[in-house]
PDB file of N, CA and C in Angstrom:
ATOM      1  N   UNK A   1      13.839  31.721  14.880  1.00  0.00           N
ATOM      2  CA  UNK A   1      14.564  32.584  13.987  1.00  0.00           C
ATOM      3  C   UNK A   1      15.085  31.801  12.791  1.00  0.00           C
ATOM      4  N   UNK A   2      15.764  30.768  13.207  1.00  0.00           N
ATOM      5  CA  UNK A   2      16.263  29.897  11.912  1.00  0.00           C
ATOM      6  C   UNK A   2      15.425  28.841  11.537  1.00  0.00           C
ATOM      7  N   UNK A   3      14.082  28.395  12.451  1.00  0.00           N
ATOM      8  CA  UNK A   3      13.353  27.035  12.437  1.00  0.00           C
ATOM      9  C   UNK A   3      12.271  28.042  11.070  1.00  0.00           C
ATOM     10  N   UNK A   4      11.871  26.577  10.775  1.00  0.00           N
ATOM     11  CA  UNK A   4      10.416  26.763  10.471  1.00  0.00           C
ATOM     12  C   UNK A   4       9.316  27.912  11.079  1.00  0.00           C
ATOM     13  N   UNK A   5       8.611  28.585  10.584  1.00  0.00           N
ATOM     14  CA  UNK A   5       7.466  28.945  11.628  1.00  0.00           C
ATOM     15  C   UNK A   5       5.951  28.122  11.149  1.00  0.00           C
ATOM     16  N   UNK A   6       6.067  27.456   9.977  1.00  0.00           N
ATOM     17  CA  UNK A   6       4.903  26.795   9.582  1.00  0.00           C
ATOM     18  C   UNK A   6       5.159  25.249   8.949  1.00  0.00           C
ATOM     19  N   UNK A   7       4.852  24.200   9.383  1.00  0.00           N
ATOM     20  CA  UNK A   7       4.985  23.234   8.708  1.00  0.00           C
ATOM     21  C   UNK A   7       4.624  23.011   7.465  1.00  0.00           C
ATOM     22  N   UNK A   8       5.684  21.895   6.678  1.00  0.00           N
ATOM     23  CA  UNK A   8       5.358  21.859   5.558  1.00  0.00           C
ATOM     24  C   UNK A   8       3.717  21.496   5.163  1.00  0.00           C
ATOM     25  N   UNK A   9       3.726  21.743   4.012  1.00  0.00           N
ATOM     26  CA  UNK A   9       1.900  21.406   3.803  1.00  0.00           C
ATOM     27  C   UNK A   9       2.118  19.977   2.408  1.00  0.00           C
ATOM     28  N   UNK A  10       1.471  18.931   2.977  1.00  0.00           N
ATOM     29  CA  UNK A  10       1.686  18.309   1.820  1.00  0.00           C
ATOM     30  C   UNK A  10       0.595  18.086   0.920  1.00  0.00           C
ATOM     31  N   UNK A  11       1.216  18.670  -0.785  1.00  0.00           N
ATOM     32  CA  UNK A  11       0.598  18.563  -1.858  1.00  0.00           C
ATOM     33  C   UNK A  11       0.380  17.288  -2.591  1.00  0.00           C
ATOM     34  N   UNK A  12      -1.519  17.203  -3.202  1.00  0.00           N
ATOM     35  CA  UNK A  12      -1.017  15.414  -3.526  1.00  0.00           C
ATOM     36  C   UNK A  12      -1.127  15.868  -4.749  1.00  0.00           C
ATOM     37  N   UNK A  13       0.142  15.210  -5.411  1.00  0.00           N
ATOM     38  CA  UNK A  13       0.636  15.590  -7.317  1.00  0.00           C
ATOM     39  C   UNK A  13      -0.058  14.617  -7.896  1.00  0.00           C
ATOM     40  N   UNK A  14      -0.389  14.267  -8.973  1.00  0.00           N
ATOM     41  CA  UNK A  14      -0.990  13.372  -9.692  1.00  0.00           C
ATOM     42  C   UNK A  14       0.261  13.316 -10.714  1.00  0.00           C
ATOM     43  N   UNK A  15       1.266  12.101 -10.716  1.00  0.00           N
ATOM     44  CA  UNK A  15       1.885  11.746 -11.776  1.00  0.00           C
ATOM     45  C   UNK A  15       1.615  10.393 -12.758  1.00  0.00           C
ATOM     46  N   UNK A  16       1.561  10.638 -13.824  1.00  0.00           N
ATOM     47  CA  UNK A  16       1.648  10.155 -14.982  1.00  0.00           C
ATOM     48  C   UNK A  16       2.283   9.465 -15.469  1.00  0.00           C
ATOM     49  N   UNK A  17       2.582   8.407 -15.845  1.00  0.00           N
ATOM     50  CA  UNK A  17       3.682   7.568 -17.121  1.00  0.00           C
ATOM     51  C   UNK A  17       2.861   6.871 -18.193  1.00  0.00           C
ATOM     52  N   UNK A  18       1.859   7.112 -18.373  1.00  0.00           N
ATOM     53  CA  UNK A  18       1.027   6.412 -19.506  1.00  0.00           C
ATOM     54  C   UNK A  18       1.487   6.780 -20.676  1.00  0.00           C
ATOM     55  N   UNK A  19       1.612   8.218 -20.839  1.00  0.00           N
ATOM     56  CA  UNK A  19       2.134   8.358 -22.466  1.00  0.00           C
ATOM     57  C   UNK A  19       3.545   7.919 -22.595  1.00  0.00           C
ATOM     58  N   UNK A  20       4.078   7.477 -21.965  1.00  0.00           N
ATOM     59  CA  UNK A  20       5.654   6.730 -21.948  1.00  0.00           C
ATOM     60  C   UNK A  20       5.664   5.138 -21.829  1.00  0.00           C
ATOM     61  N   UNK A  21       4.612   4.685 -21.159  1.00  0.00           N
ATOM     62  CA  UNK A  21       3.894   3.261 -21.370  1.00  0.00           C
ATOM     63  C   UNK A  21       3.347   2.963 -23.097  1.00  0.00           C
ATOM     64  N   UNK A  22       2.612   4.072 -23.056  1.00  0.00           N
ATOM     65  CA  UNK A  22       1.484   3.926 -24.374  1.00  0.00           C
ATOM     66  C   UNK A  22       2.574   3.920 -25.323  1.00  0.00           C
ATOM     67  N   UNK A  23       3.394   4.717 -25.353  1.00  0.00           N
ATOM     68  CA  UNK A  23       4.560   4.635 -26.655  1.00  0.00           C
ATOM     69  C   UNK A  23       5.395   3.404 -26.802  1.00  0.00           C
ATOM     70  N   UNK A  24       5.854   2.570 -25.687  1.00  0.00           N
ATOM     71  CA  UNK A  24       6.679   2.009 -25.903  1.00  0.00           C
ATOM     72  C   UNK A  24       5.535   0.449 -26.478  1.00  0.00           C
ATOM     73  N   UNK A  25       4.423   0.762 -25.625  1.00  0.00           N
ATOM     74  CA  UNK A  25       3.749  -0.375 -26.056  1.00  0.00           C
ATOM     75  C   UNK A  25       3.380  -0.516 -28.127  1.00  0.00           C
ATOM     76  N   UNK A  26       3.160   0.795 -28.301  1.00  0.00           N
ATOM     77  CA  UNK A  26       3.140   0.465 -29.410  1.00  0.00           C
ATOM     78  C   UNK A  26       4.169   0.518 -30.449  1.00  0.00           C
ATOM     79  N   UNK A  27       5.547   0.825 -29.822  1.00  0.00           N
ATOM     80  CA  UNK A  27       6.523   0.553 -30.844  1.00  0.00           C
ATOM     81  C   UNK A  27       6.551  -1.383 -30.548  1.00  0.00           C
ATOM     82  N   UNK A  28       6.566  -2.046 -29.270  1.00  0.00           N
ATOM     83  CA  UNK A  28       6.387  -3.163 -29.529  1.00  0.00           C
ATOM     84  C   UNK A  28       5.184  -3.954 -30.514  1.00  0.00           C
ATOM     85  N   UNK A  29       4.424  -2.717 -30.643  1.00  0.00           N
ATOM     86  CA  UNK A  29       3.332  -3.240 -31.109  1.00  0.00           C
ATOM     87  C   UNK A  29       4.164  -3.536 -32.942  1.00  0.00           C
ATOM     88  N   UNK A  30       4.432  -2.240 -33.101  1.00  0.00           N
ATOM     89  CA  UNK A  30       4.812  -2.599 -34.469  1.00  0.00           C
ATOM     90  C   UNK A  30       5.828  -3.545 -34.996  1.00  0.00           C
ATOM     91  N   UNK A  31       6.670  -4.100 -34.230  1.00  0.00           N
ATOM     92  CA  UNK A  31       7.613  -4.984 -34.140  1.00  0.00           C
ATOM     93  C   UNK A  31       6.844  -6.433 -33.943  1.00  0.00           C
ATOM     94  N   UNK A  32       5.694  -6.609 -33.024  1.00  0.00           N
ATOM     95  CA  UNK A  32       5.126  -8.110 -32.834  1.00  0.00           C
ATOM     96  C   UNK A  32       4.907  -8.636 -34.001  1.00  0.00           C
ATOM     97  N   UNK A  33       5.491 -10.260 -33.312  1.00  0.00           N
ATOM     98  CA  UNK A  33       5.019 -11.162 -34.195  1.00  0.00           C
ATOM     99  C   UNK A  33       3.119 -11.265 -34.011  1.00  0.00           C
ATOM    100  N   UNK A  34       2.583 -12.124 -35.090  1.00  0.00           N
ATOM    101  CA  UNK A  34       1.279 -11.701 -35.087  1.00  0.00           C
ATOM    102  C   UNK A  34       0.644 -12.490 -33.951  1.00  0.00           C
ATOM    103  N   UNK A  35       1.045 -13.155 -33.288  1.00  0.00           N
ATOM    104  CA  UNK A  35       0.204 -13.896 -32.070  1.00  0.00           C
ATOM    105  C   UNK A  35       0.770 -13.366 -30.646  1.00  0.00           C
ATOM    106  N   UNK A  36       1.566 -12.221 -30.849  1.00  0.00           N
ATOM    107  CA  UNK A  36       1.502 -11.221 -29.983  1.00  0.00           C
ATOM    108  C   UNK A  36       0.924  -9.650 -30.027  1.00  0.00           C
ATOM    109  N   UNK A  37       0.268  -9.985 -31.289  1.00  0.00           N
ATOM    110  CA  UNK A  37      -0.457  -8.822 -31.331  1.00  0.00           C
ATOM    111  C   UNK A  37      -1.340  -8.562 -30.622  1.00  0.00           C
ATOM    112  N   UNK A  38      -2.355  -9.539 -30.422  1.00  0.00           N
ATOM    113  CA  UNK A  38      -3.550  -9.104 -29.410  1.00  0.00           C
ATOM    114  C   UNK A  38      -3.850  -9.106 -27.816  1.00  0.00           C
ATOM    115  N   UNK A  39      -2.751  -9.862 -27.357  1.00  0.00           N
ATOM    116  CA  UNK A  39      -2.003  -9.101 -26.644  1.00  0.00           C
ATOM    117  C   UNK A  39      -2.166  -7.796 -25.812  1.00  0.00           C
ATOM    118  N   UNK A  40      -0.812  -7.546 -26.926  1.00  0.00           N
ATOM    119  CA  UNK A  40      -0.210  -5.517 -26.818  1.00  0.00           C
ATOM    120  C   UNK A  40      -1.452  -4.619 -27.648  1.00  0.00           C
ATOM    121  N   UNK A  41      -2.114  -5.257 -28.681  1.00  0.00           N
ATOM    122  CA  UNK A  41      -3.527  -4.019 -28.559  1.00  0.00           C
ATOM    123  C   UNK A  41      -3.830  -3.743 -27.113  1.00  0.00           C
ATOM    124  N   UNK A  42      -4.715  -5.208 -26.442  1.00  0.00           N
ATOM    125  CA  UNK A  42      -5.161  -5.423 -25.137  1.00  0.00           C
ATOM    126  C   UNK A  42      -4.727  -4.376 -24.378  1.00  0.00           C
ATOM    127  N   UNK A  43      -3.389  -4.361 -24.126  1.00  0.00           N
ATOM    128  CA  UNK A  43      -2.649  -3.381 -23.586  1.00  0.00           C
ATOM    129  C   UNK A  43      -2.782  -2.226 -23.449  1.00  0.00           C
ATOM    130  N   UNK A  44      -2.391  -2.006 -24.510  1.00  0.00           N
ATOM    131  CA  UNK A  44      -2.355  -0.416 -25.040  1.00  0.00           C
ATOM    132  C   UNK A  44      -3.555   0.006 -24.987  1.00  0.00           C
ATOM    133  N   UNK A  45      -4.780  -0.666 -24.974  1.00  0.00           N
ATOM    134  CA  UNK A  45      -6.061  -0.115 -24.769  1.00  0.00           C
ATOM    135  C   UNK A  45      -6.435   0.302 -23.629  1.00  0.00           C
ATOM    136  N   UNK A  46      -5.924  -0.531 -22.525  1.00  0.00           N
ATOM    137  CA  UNK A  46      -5.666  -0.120 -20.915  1.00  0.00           C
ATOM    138  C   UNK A  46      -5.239   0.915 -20.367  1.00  0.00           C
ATOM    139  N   UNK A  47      -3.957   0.900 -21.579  1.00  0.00           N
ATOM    140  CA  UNK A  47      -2.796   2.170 -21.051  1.00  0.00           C
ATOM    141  C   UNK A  47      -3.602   3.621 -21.192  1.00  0.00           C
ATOM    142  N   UNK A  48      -4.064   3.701 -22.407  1.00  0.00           N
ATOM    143  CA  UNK A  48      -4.593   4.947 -22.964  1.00  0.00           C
ATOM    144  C   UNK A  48      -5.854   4.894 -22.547  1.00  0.00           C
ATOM    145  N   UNK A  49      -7.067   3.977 -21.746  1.00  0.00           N
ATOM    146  CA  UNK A  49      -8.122   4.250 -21.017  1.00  0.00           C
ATOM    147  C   UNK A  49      -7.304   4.826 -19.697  1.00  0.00           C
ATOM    148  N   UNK A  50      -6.598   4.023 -19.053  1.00  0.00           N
ATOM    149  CA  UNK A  50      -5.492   4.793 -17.833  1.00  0.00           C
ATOM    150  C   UNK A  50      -5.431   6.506 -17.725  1.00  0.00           C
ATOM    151  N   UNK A  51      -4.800   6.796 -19.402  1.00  0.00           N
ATOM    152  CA  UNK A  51      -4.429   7.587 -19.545  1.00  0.00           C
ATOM    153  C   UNK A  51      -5.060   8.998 -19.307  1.00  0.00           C
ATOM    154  N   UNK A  52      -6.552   8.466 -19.838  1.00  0.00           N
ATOM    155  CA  UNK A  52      -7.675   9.329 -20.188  1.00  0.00           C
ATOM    156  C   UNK A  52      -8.737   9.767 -18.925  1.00  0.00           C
ATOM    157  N   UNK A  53      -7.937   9.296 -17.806  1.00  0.00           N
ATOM    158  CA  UNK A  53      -8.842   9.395 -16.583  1.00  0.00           C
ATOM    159  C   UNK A  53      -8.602  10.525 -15.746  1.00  0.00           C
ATOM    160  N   UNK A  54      -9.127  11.638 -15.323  1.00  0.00           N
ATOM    161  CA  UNK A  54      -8.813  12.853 -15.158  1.00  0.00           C
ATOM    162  C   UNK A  54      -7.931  13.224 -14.250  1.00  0.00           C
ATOM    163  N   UNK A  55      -7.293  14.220 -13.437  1.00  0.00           N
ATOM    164  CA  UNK A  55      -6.822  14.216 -12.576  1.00  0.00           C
ATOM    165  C   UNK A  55      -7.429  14.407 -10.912  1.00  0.00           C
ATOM    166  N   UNK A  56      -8.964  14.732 -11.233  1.00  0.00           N
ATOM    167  CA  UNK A  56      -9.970  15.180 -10.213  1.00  0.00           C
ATOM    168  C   UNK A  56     -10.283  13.639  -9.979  1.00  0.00           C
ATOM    169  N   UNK A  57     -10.529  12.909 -10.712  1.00  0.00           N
ATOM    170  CA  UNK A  57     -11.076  11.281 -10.649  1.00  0.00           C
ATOM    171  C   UNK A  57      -9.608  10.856  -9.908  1.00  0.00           C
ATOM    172  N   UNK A  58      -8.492  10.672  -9.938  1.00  0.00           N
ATOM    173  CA  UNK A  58      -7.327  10.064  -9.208  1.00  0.00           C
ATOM    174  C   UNK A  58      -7.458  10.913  -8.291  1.00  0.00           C
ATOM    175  N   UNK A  59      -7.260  11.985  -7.904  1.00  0.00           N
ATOM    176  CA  UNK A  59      -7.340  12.537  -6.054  1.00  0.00           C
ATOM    177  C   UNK A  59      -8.440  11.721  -5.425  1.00  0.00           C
ATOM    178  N   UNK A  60      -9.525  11.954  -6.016  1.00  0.00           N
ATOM    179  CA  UNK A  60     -10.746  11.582  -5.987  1.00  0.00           C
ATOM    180  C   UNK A  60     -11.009  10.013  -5.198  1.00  0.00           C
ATOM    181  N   UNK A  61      -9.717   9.592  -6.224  1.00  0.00           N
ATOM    182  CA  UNK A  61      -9.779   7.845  -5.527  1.00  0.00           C
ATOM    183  C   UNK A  61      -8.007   7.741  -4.420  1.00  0.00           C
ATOM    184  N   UNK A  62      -7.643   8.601  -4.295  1.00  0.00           N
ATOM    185  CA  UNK A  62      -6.902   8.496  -3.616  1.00  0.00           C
ATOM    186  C   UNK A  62      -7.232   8.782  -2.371  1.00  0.00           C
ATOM    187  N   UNK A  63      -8.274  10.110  -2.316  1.00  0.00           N
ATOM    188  CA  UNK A  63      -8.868   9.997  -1.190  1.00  0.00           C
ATOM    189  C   UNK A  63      -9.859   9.010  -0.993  1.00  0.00           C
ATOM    190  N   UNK A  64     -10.453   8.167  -1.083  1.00  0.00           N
ATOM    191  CA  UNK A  64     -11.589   7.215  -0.908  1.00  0.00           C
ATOM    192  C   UNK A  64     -10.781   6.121  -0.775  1.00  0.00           C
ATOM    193  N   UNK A  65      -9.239   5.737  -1.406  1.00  0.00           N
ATOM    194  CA  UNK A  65      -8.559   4.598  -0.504  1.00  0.00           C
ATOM    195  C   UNK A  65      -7.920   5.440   0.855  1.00  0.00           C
ATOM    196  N   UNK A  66      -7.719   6.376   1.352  1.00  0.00           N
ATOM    197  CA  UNK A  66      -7.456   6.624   2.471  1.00  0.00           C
ATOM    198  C   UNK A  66      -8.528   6.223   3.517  1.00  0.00           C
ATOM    199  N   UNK A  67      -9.527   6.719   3.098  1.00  0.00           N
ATOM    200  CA  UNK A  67     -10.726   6.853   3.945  1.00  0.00           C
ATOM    201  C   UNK A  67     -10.968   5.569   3.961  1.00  0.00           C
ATOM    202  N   UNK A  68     -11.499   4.336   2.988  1.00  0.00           N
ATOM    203  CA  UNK A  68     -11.441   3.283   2.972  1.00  0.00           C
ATOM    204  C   UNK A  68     -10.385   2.396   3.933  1.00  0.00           C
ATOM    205  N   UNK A  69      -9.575   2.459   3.581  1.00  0.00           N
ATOM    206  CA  UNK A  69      -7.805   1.883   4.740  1.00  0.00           C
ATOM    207  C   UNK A  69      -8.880   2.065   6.114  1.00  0.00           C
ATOM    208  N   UNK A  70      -8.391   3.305   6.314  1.00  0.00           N
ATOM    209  CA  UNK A  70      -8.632   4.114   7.848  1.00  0.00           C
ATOM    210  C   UNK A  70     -10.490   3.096   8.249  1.00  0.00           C
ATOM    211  N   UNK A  71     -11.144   2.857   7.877  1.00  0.00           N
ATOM    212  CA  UNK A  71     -12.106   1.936   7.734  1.00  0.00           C
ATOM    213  C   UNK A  71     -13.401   3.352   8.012  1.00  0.00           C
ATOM    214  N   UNK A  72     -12.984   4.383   7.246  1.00  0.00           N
ATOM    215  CA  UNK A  72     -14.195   5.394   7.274  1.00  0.00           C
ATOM    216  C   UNK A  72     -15.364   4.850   6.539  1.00  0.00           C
ATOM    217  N   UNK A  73     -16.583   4.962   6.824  1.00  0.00           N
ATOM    218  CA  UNK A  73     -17.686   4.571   6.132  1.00  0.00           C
ATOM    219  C   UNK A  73     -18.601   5.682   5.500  1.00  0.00           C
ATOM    220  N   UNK A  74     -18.330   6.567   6.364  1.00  0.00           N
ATOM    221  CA  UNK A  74     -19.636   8.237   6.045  1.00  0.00           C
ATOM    222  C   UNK A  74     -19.192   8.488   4.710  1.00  0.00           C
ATOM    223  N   UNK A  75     -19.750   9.618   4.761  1.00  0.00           N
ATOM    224  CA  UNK A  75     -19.239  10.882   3.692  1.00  0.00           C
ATOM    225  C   UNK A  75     -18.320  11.584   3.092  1.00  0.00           C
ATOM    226  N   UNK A  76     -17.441  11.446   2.440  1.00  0.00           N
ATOM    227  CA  UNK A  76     -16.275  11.746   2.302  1.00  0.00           C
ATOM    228  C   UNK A  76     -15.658  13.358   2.242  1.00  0.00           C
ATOM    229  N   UNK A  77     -16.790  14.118   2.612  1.00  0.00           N
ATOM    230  CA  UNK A  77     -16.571  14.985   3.062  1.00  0.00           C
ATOM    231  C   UNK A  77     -16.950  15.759   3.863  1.00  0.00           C
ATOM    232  N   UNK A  78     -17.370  14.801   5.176  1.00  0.00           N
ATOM    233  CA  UNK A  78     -17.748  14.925   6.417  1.00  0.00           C
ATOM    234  C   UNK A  78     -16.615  15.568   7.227  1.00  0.00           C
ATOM    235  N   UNK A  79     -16.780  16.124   8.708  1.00  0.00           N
ATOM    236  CA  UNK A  79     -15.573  16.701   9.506  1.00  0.00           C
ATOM    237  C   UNK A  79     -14.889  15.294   9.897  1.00  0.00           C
ATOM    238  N   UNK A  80     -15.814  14.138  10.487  1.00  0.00           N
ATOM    239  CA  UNK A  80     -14.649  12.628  10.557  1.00  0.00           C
ATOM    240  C   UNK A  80     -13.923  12.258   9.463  1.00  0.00           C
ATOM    241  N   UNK A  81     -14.669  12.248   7.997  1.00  0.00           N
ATOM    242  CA  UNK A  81     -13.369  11.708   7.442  1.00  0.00           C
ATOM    243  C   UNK A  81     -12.528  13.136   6.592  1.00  0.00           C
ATOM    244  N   UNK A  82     -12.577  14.154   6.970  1.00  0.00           N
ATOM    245  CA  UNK A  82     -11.594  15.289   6.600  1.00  0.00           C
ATOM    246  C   UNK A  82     -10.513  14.869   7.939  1.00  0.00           C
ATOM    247  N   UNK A  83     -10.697  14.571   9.520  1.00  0.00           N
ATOM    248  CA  UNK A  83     -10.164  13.949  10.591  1.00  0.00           C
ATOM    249  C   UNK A  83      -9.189  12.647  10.010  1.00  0.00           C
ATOM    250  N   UNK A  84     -10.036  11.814   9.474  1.00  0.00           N
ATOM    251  CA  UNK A  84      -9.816  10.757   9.295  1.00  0.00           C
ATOM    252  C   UNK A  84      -8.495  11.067   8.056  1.00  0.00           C
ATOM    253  N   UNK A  85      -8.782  11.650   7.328  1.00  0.00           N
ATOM    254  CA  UNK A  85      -7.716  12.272   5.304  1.00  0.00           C
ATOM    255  C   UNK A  85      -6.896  12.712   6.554  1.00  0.00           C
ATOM    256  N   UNK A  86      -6.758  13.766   7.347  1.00  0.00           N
ATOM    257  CA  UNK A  86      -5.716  14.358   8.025  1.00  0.00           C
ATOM    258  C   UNK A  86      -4.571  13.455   8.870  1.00  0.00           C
ATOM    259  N   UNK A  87      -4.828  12.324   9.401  1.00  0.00           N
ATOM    260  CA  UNK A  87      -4.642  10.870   9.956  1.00  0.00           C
ATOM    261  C   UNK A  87      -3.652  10.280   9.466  1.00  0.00           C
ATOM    262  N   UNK A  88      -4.509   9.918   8.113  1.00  0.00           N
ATOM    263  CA  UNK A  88      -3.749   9.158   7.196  1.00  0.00           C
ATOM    264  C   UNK A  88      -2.318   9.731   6.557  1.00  0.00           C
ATOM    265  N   UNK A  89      -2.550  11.277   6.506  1.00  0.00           N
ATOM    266  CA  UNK A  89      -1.574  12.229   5.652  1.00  0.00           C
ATOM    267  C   UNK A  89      -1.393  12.912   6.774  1.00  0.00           C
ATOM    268  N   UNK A  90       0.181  13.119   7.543  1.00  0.00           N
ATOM    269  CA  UNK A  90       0.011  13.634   8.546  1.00  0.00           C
ATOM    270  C   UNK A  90       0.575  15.435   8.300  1.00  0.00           C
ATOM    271  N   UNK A  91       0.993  15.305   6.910  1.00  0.00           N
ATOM    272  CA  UNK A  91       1.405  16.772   6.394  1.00  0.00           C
ATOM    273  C   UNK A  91       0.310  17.309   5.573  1.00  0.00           C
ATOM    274  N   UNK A  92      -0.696  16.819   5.540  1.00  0.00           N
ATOM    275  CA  UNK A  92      -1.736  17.409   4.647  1.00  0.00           C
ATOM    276  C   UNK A  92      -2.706  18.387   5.625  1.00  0.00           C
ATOM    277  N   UNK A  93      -2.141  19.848   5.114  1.00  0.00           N
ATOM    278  CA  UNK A  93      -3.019  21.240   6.021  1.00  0.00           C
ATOM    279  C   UNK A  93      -4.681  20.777   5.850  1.00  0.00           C
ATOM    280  N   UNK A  94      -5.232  21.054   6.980  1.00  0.00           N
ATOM    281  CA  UNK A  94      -6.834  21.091   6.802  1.00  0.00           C
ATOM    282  C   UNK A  94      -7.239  21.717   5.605  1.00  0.00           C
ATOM    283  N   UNK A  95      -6.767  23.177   5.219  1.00  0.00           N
ATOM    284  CA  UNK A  95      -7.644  23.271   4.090  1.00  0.00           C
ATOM    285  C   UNK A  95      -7.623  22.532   2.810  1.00  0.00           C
ATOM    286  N   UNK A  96      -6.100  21.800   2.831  1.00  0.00           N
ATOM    287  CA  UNK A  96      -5.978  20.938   1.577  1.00  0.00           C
ATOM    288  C   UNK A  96      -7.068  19.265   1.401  1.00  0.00           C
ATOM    289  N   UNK A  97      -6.827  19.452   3.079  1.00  0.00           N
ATOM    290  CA  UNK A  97      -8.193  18.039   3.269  1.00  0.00           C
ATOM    291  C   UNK A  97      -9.166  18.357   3.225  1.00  0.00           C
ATOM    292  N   UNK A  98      -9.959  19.241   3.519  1.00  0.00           N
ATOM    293  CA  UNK A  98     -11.454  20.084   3.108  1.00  0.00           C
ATOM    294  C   UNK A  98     -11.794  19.925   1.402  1.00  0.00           C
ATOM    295  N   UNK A  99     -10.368  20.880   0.878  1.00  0.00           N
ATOM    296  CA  UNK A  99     -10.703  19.993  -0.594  1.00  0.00           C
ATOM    297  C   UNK A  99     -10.823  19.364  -1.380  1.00  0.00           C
ATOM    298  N   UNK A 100      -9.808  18.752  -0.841  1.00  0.00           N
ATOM    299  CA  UNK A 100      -9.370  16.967  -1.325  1.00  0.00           C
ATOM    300  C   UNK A 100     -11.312  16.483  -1.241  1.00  0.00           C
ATOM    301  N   UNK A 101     -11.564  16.731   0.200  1.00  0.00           N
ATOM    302  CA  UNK A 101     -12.643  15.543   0.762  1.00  0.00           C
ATOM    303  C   UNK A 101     -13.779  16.205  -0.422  1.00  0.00           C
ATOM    304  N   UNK A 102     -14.000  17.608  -0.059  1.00  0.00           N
ATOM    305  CA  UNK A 102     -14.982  17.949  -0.929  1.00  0.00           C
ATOM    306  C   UNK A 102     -15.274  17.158  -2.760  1.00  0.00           C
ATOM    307  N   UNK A 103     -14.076  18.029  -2.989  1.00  0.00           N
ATOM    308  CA  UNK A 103     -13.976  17.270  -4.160  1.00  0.00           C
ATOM    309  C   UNK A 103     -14.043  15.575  -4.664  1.00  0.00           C
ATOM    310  N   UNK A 104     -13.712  14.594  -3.889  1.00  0.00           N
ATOM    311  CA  UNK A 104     -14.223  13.350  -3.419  1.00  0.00           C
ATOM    312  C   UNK A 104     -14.949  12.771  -3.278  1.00  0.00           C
ATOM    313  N   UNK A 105     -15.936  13.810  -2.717  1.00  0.00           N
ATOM    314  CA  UNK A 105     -17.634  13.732  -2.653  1.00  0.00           C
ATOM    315  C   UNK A 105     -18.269  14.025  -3.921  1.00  0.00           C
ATOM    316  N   UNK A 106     -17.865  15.422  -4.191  1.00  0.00           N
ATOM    317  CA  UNK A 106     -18.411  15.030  -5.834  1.00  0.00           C
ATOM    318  C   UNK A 106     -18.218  14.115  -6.584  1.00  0.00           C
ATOM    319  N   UNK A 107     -17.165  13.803  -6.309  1.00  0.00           N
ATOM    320  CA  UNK A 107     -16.522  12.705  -7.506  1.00  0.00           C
ATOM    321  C   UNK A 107     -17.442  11.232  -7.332  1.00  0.00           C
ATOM    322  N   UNK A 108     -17.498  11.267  -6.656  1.00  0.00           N
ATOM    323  CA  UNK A 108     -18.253   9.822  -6.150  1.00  0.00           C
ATOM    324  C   UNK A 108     -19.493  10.164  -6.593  1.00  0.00           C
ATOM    325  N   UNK A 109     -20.229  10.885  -6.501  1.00  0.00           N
ATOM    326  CA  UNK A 109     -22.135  11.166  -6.555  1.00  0.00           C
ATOM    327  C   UNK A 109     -22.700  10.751  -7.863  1.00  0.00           C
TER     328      UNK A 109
END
């Protein structure tokens, strides 16, 4: 009556700080002396390749270091390592690991 009747389901968020990286790097940028310039380009070129990487590509590799850890070798969106994603994440509902994995698999091909 007062409990739960369904456990929580855990969602994987993809958060961001690159455009808060990328900014500050280049206000240092405009402030460097010149033999710290190349450097903070260097940088900032990282930050904003970082930046530019999708959010399907980070689940993508978040699931493939799970599966990886867990020492899965198959398919990443096989029923062992959807077993295996469920393991690792012990609040993550099957259907969220079905898509996670699916999507994973594409991502990789």
């Amino acid at each position: 009556m007062f409990g739960r009747s369904k456990p929580l389901e855990l969602n994987v968020l993809v958060l961001r700080d690159a455009d808060v990286i990328a900014a500050a790097l280049r206000t240092a940028l405009a402030d460097a002396a010149p033999e710290e310039r190349p450097g903070l380009e260097r940088a900032a070129a990282l930050v904003e390749q970082a930046a530019a990487v999708p959010d399907a590509a980070l689940r993508a590799r978040w699931v493939h270091e799970r599966l990886t850890a867990a020492g899965h070798e198959g398919p990443a969106d096989s029923i062992p390592a959807i077993k295996t994603l469920r393991e690792s994440a012990p609040g993550l509902s099957l259907l969220s690991a079905v898509q996670l994995a699916k999507d994973a698999a594409a991502h990789r091909a």
